[in-house]
PDB file of C-alpha atoms in Angstrom:
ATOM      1  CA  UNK A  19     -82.832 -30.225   5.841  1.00 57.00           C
ATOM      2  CA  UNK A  20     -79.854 -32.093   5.221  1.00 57.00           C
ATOM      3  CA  UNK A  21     -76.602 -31.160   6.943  1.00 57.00           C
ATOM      4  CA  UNK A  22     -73.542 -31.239   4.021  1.00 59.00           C
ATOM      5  CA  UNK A  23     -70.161 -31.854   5.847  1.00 58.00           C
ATOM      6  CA  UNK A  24     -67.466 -29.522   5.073  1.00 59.00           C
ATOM      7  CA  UNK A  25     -65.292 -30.346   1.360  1.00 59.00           C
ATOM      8  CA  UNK A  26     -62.284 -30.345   2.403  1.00 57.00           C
ATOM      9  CA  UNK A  27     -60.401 -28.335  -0.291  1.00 56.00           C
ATOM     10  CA  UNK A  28     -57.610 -30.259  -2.375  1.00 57.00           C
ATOM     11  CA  UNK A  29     -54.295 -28.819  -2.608  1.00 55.00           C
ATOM     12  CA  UNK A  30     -54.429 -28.720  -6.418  1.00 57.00           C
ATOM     13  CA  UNK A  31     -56.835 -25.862  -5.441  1.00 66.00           C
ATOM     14  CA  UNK A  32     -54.826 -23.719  -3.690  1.00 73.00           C
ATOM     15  CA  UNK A  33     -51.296 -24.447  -5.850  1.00 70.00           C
ATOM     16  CA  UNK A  34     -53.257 -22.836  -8.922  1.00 69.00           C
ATOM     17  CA  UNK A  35     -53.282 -19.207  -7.678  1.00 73.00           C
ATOM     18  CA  UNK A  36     -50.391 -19.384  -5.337  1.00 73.00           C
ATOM     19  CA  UNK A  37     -47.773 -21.017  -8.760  1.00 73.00           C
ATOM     20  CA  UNK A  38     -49.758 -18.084 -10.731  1.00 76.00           C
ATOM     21  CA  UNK A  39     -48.861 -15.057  -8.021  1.00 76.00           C
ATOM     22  CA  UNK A  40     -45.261 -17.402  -7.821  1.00 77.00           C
ATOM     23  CA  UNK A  41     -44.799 -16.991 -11.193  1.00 78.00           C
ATOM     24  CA  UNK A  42     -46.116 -13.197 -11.799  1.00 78.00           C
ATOM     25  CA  UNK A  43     -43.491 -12.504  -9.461  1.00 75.00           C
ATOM     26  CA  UNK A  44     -41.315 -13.720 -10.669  1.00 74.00           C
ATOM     27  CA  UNK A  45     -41.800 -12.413 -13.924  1.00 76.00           C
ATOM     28  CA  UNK A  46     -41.732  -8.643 -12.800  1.00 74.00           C
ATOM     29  CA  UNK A  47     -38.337  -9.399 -10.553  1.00 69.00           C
ATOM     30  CA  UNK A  48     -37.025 -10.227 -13.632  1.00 69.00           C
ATOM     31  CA  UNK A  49     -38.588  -7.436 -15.728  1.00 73.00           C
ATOM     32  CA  UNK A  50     -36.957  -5.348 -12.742  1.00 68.00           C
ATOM     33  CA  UNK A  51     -33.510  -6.671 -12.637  1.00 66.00           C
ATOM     34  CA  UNK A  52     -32.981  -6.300 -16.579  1.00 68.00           C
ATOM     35  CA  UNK A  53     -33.827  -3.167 -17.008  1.00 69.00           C
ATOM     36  CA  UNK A  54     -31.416  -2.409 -14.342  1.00 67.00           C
ATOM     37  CA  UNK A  55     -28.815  -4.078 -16.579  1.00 69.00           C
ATOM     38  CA  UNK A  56     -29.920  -2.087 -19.716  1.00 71.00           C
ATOM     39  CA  UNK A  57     -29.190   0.857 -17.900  1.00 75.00           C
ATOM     40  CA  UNK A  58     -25.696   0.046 -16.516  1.00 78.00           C
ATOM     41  CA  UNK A  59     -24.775  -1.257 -20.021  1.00 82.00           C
ATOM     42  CA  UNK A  60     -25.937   2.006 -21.204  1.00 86.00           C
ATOM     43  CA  UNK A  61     -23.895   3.749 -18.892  1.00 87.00           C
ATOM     44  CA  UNK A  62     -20.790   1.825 -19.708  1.00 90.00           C
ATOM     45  CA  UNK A  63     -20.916   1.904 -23.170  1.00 92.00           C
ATOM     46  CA  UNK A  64     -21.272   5.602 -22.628  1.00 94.00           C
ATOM     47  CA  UNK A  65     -18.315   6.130 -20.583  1.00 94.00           C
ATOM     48  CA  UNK A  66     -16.234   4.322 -23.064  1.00 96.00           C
ATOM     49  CA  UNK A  67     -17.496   5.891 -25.655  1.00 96.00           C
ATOM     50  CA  UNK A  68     -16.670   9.113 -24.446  1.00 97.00           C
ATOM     51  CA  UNK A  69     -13.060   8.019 -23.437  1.00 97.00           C
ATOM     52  CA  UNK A  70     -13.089   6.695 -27.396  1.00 97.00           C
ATOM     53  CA  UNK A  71     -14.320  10.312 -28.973  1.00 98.00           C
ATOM     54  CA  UNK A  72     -11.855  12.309 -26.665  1.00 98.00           C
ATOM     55  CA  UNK A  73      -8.818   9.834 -27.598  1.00 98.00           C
ATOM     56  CA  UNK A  74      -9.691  10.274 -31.111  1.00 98.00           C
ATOM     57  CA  UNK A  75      -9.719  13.518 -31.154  1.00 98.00           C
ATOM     58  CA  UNK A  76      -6.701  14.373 -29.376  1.00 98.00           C
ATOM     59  CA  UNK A  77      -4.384  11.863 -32.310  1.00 98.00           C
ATOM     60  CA  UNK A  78      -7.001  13.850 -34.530  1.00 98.00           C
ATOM     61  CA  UNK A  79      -5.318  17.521 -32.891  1.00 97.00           C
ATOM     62  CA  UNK A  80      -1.769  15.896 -33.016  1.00 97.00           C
ATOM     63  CA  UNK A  81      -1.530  14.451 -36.514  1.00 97.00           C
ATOM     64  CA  UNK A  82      -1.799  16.949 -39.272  1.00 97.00           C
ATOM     65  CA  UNK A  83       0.358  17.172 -42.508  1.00 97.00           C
ATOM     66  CA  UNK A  84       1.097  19.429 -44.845  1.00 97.00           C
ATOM     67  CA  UNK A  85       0.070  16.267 -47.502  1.00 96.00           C
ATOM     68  CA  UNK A  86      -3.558  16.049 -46.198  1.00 97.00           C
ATOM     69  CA  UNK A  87      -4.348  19.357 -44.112  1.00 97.00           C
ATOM     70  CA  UNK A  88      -7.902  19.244 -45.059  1.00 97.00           C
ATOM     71  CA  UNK A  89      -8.696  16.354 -44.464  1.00 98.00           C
ATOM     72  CA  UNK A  90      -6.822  16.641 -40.863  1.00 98.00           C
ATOM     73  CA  UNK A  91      -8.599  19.855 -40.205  1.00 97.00           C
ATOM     74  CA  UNK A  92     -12.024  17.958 -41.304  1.00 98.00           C
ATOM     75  CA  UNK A  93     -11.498  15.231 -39.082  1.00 97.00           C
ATOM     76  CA  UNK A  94     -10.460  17.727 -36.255  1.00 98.00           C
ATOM     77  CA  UNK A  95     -14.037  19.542 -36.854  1.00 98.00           C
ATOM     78  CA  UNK A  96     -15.802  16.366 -36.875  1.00 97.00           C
ATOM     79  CA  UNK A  97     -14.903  14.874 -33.347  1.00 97.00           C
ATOM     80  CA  UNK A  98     -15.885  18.638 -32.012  1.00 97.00           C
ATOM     81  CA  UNK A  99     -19.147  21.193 -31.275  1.00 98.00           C
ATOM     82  CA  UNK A 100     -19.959  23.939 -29.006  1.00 97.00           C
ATOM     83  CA  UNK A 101     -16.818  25.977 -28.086  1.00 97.00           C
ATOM     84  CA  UNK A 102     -14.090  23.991 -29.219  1.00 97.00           C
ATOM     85  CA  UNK A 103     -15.726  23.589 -32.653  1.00 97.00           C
ATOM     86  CA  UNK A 104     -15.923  27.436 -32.765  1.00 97.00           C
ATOM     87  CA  UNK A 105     -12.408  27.688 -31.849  1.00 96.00           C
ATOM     88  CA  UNK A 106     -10.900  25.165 -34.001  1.00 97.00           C
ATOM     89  CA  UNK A 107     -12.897  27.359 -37.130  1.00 97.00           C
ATOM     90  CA  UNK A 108     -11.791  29.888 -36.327  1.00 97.00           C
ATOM     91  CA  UNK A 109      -7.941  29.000 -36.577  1.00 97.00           C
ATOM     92  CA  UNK A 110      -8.386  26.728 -39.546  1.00 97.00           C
ATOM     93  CA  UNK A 111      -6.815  28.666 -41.705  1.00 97.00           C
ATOM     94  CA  UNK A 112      -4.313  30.175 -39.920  1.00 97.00           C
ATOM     95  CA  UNK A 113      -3.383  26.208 -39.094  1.00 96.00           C
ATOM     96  CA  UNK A 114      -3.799  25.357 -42.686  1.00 97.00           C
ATOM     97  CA  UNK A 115      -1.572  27.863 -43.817  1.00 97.00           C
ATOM     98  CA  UNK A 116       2.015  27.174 -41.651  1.00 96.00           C
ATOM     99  CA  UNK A 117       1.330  24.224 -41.624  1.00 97.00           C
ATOM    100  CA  UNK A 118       1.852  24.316 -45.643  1.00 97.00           C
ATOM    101  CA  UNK A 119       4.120  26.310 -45.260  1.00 96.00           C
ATOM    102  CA  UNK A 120       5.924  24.542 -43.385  1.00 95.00           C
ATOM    103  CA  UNK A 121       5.924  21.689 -44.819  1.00 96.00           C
ATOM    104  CA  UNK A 122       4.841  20.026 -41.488  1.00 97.00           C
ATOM    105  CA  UNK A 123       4.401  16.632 -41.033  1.00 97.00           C
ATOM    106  CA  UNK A 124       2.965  15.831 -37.449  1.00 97.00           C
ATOM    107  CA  UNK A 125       2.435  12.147 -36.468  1.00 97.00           C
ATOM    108  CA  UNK A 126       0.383  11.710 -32.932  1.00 97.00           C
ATOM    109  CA  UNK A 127      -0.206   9.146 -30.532  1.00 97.00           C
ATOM    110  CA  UNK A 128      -2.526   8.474 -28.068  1.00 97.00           C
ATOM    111  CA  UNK A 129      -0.990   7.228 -24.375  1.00 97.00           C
ATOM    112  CA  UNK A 130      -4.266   7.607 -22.117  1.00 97.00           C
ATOM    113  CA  UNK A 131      -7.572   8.386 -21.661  1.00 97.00           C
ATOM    114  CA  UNK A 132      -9.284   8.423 -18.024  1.00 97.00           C
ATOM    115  CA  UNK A 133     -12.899   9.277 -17.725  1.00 97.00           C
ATOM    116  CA  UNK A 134     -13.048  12.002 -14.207  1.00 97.00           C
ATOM    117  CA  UNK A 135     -16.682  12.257 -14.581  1.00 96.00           C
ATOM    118  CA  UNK A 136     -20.027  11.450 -16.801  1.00 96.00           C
ATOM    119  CA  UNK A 137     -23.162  13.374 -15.600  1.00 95.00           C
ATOM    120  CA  UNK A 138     -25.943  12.720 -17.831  1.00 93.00           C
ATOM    121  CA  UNK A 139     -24.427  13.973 -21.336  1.00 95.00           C
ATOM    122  CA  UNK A 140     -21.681  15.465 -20.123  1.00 97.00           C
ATOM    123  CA  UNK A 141     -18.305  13.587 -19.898  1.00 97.00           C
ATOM    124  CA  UNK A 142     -15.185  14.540 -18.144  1.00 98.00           C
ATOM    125  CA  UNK A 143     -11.856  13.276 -20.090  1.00 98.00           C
ATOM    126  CA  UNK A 144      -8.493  13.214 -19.225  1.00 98.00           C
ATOM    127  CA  UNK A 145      -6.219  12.855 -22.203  1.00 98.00           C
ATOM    128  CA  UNK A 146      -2.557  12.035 -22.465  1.00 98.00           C
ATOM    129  CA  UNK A 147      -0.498  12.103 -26.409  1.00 97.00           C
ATOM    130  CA  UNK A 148       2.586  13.120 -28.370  1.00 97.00           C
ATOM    131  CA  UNK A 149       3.643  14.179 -31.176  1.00 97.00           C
ATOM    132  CA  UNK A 150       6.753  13.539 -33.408  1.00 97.00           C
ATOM    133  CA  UNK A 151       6.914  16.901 -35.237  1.00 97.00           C
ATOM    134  CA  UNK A 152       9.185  17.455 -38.411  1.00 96.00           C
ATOM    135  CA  UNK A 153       9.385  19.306 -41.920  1.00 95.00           C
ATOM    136  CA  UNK A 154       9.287  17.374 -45.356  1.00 92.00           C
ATOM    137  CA  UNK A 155      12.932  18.085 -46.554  1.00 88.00           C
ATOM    138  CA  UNK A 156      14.932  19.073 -43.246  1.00 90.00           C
ATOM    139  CA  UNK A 157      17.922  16.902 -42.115  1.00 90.00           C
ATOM    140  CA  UNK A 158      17.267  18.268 -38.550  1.00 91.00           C
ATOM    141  CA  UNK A 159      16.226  15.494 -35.791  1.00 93.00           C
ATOM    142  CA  UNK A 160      12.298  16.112 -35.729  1.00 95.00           C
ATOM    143  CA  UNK A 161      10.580  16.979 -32.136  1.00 96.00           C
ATOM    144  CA  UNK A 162       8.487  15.597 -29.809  1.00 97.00           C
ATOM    145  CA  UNK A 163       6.249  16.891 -27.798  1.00 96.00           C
ATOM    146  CA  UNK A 164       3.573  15.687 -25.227  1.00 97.00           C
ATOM    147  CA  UNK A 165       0.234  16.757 -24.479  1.00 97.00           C
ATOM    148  CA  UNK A 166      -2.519  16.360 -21.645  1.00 97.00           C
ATOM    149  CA  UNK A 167      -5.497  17.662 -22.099  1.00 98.00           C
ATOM    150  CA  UNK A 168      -9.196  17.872 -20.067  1.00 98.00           C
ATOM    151  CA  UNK A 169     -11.532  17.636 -22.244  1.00 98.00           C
ATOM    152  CA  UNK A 170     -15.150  18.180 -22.202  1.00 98.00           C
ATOM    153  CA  UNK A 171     -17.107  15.706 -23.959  1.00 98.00           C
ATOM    154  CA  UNK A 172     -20.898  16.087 -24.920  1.00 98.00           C
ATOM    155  CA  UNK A 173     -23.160  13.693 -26.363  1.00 97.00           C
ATOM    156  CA  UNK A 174     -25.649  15.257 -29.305  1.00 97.00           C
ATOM    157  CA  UNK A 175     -27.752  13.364 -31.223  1.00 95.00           C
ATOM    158  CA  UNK A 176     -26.528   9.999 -29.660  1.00 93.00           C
ATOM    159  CA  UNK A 177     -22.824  11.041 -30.747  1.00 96.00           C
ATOM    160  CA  UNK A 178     -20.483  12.252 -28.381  1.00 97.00           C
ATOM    161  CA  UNK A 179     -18.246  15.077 -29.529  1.00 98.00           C
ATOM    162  CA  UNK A 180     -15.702  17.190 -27.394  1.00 98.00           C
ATOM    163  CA  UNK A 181     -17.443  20.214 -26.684  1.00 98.00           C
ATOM    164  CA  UNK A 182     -13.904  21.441 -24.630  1.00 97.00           C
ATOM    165  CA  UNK A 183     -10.313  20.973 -24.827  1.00 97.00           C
ATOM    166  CA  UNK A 184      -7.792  22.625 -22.420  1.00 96.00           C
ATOM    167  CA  UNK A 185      -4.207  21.831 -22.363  1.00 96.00           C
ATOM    168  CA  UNK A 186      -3.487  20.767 -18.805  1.00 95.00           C
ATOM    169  CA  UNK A 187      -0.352  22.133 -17.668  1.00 85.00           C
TER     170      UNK A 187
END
């Protein structure tokens, strides 16, 4: 019998499967870390996104003419669902009609929007605007008035839309 001395292994041998479990983990790491970023982009573009639908909607509620009242009020019942939807229906025509009347022109602006909370999709929105307020025709100084709202914003469909809007005292 012949005695075969021991091979003595090369290190090419061994860098093959340690680089290839190297490189696998680095791979899911990576895999790891970027879906981590997918879902804080997600989140952010969410939370502006809500901050964007609530500001809109707020110059929507504050700028409404006697010149374009149906369009306002369809721009009003586009930014909304749920309660405030139902709400803003219901007074359509009661809106549509002194503000004819009227002859009101109202011209909003937005000042702020501060998200207070987003819990899956349901968004928290503080909202500050004004208004300049005045009737086609009158020589009287028009008015102004400010507004802060908290509005509830939902997202449906992959659109978010305020679902609530209470004037904030």
């Amino acid at each position: 019998m012949a005695v075969h001395a021991a091979r003595p292994r090369r290190p090419l041998g061994i860098a093959g499967p340690v680089l290839g479990v190297l490189i696998a983990v680095l791979l899911a790491v990576a895999f790891w870390v970027g879906r981590d970023l997918g879902a804080a982009q997600a989140a952010a573009d969410d939370r502006q996104a809500a901050m964007r639908v609530a500001g809109a909607h707020a110059v929507y509620l504050l700028s409404v003419s006697h010149q374009s009242v149906d369009a306002d009020i369809k721009r009003i019942l586009e930014t909304s669902t749920g309660p405030a939807r139902t709400e803003y229906v219901r007074t359509a025509e009661a809106l549509k009609e002194a503000t004819i009347k009227g002859r009101i022109v109202q011209a909003g602006a937005l000042r702020a929007t501060g998200l207070v909370s987003l819990k899956g999709t349901t968004a928290q929105v503080m909202v500050v605007g004004d208004t300049v307020i005045r009737k086609d025709g009158d020589k009287n100084a028009p008015q102004e008035r400010f507004y802060r709202w908290n509005m509830e914003v939902t997202k449906i469909g992959g659109v978010w839309l305020v679902s609530k809007a209470e004037v904030v005292l």
